[in-house]
mmCIF file of C-alpha atoms in Angstrom:
data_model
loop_
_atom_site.group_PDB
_atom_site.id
_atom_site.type_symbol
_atom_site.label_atom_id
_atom_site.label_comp_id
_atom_site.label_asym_id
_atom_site.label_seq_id
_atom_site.Cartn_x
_atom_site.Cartn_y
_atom_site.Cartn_z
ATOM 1 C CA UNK Q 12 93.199 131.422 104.752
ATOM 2 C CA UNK Q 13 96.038 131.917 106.883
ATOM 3 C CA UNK Q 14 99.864 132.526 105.584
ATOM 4 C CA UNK Q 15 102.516 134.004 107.367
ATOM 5 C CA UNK Q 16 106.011 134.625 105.331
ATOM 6 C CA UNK Q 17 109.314 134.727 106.476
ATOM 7 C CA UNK Q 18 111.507 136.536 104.250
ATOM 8 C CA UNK Q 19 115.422 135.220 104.122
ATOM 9 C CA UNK Q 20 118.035 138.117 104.926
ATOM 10 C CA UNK Q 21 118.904 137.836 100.897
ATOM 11 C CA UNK Q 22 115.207 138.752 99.948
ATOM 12 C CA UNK Q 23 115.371 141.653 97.423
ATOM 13 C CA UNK Q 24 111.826 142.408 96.472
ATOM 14 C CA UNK Q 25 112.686 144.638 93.407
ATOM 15 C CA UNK Q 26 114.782 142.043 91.949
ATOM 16 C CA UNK Q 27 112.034 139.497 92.155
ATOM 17 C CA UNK Q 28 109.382 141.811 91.021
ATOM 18 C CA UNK Q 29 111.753 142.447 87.627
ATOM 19 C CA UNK Q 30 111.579 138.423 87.247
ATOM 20 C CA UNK Q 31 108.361 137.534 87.570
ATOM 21 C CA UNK Q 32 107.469 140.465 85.518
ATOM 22 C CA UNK Q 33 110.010 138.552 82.768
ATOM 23 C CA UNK Q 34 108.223 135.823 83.135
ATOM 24 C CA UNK Q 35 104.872 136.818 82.327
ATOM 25 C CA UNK Q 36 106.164 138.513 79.213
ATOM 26 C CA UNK Q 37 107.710 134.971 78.286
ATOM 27 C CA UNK Q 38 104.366 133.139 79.312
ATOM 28 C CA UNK Q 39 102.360 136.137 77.381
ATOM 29 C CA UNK Q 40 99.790 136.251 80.357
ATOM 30 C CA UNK Q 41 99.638 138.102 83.427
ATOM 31 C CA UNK Q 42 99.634 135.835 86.499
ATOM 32 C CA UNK Q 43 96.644 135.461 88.785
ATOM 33 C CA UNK Q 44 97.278 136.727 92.128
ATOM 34 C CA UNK Q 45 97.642 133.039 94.098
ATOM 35 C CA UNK Q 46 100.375 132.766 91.285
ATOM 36 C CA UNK Q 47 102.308 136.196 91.617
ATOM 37 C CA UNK Q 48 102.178 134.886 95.765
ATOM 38 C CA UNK Q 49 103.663 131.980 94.837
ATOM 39 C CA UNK Q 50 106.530 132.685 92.148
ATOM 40 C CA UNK Q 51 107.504 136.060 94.851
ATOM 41 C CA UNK Q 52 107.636 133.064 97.398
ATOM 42 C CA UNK Q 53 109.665 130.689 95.333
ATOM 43 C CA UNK Q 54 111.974 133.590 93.863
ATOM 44 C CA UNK Q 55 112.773 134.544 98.117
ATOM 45 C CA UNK Q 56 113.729 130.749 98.228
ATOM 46 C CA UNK Q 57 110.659 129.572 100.269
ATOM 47 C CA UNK Q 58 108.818 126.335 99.714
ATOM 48 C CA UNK Q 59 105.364 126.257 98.197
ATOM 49 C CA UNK Q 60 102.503 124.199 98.315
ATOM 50 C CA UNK Q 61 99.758 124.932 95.911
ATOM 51 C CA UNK Q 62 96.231 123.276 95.581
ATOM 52 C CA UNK Q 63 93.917 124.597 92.909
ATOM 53 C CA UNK Q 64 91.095 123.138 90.568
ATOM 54 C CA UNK Q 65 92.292 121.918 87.545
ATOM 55 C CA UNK Q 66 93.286 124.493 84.982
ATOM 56 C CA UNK Q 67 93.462 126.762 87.353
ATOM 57 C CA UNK Q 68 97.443 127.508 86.284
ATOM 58 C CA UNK Q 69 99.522 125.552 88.595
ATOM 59 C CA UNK Q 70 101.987 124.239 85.746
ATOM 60 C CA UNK Q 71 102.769 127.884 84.776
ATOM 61 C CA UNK Q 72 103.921 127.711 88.336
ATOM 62 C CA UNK Q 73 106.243 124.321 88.036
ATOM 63 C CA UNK Q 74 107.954 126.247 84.664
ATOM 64 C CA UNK Q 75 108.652 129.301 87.130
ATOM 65 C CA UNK Q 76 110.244 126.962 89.904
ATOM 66 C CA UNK Q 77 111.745 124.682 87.436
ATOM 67 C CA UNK Q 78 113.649 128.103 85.955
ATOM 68 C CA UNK Q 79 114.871 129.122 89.218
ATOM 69 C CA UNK Q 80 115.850 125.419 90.504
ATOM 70 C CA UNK Q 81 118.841 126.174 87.876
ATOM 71 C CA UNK Q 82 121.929 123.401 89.188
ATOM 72 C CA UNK Q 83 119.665 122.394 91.895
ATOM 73 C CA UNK Q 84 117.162 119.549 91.641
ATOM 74 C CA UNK Q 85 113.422 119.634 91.010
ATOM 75 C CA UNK Q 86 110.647 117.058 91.223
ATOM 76 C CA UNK Q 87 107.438 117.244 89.313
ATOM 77 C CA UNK Q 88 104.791 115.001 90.121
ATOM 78 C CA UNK Q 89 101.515 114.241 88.601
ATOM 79 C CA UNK Q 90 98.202 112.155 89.853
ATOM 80 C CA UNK Q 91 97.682 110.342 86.069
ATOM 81 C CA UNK Q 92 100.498 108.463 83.938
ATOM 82 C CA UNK Q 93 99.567 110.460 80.922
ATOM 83 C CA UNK Q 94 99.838 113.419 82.535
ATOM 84 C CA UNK Q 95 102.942 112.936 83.460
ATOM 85 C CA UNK Q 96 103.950 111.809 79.896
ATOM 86 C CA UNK Q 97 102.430 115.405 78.962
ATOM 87 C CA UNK Q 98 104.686 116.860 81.143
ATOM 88 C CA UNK Q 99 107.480 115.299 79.889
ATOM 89 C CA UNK Q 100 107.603 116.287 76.448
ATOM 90 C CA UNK Q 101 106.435 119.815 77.609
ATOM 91 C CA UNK Q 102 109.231 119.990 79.726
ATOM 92 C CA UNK Q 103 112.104 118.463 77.489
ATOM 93 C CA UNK Q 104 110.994 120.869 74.803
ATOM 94 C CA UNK Q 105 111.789 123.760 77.168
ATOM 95 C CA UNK Q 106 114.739 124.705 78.273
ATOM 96 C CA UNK Q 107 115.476 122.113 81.038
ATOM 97 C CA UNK Q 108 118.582 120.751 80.120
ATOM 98 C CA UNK Q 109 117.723 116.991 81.557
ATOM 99 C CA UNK Q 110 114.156 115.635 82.626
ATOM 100 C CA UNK Q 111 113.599 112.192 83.703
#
């Protein structure tokens, strides 16, 4: 596996350590380390790919980016139709303020 990172001139690594550990207090589970790589990569405003088995925890990872997309737009997508009708209603009874 190869990764190389380049860190924007904004990238404050104690402020995004505080937030993802907020996070896992809110998701009451610590994150596996492919997920702490890629919330610190999404909180230094990088985008992220991910490709895991499922339940491996790659939705805990759309509710972190969906938090920090805050007036800026996100896209979710799914493989299945009733997976994505799951992640609707899991997603309109967060905090999201408009899914569609």
């Amino acid at each position: 596996l190869y990764h190389v990172c380049i860190r924007p001139a904004q990238y404050k690594r104690a402020e995004i350590d505080a937030d993802i550990a907020a996070f896992e207090l809110e998701v009451g589970h610590c994150l596996e380390p492919f997920q702490l790589a890629a919330c610190s990569a999404i909180a230094a405003g990088e985008s992220v790919v991910v490709s895991a088995p499922t339940s491996a925890g790659k939705t805990c990872l759309a509710h972190f980016a969906l938090r920090h997309a805050a007036r800026n737009l996100a896209v979710y997508t799914s493989p299945v139709k009733a997976l994505s009708n799951q992640k609707f209603v899991e997603f309109s009874r967060a905090l999201y303020s408009e899914v569609g």
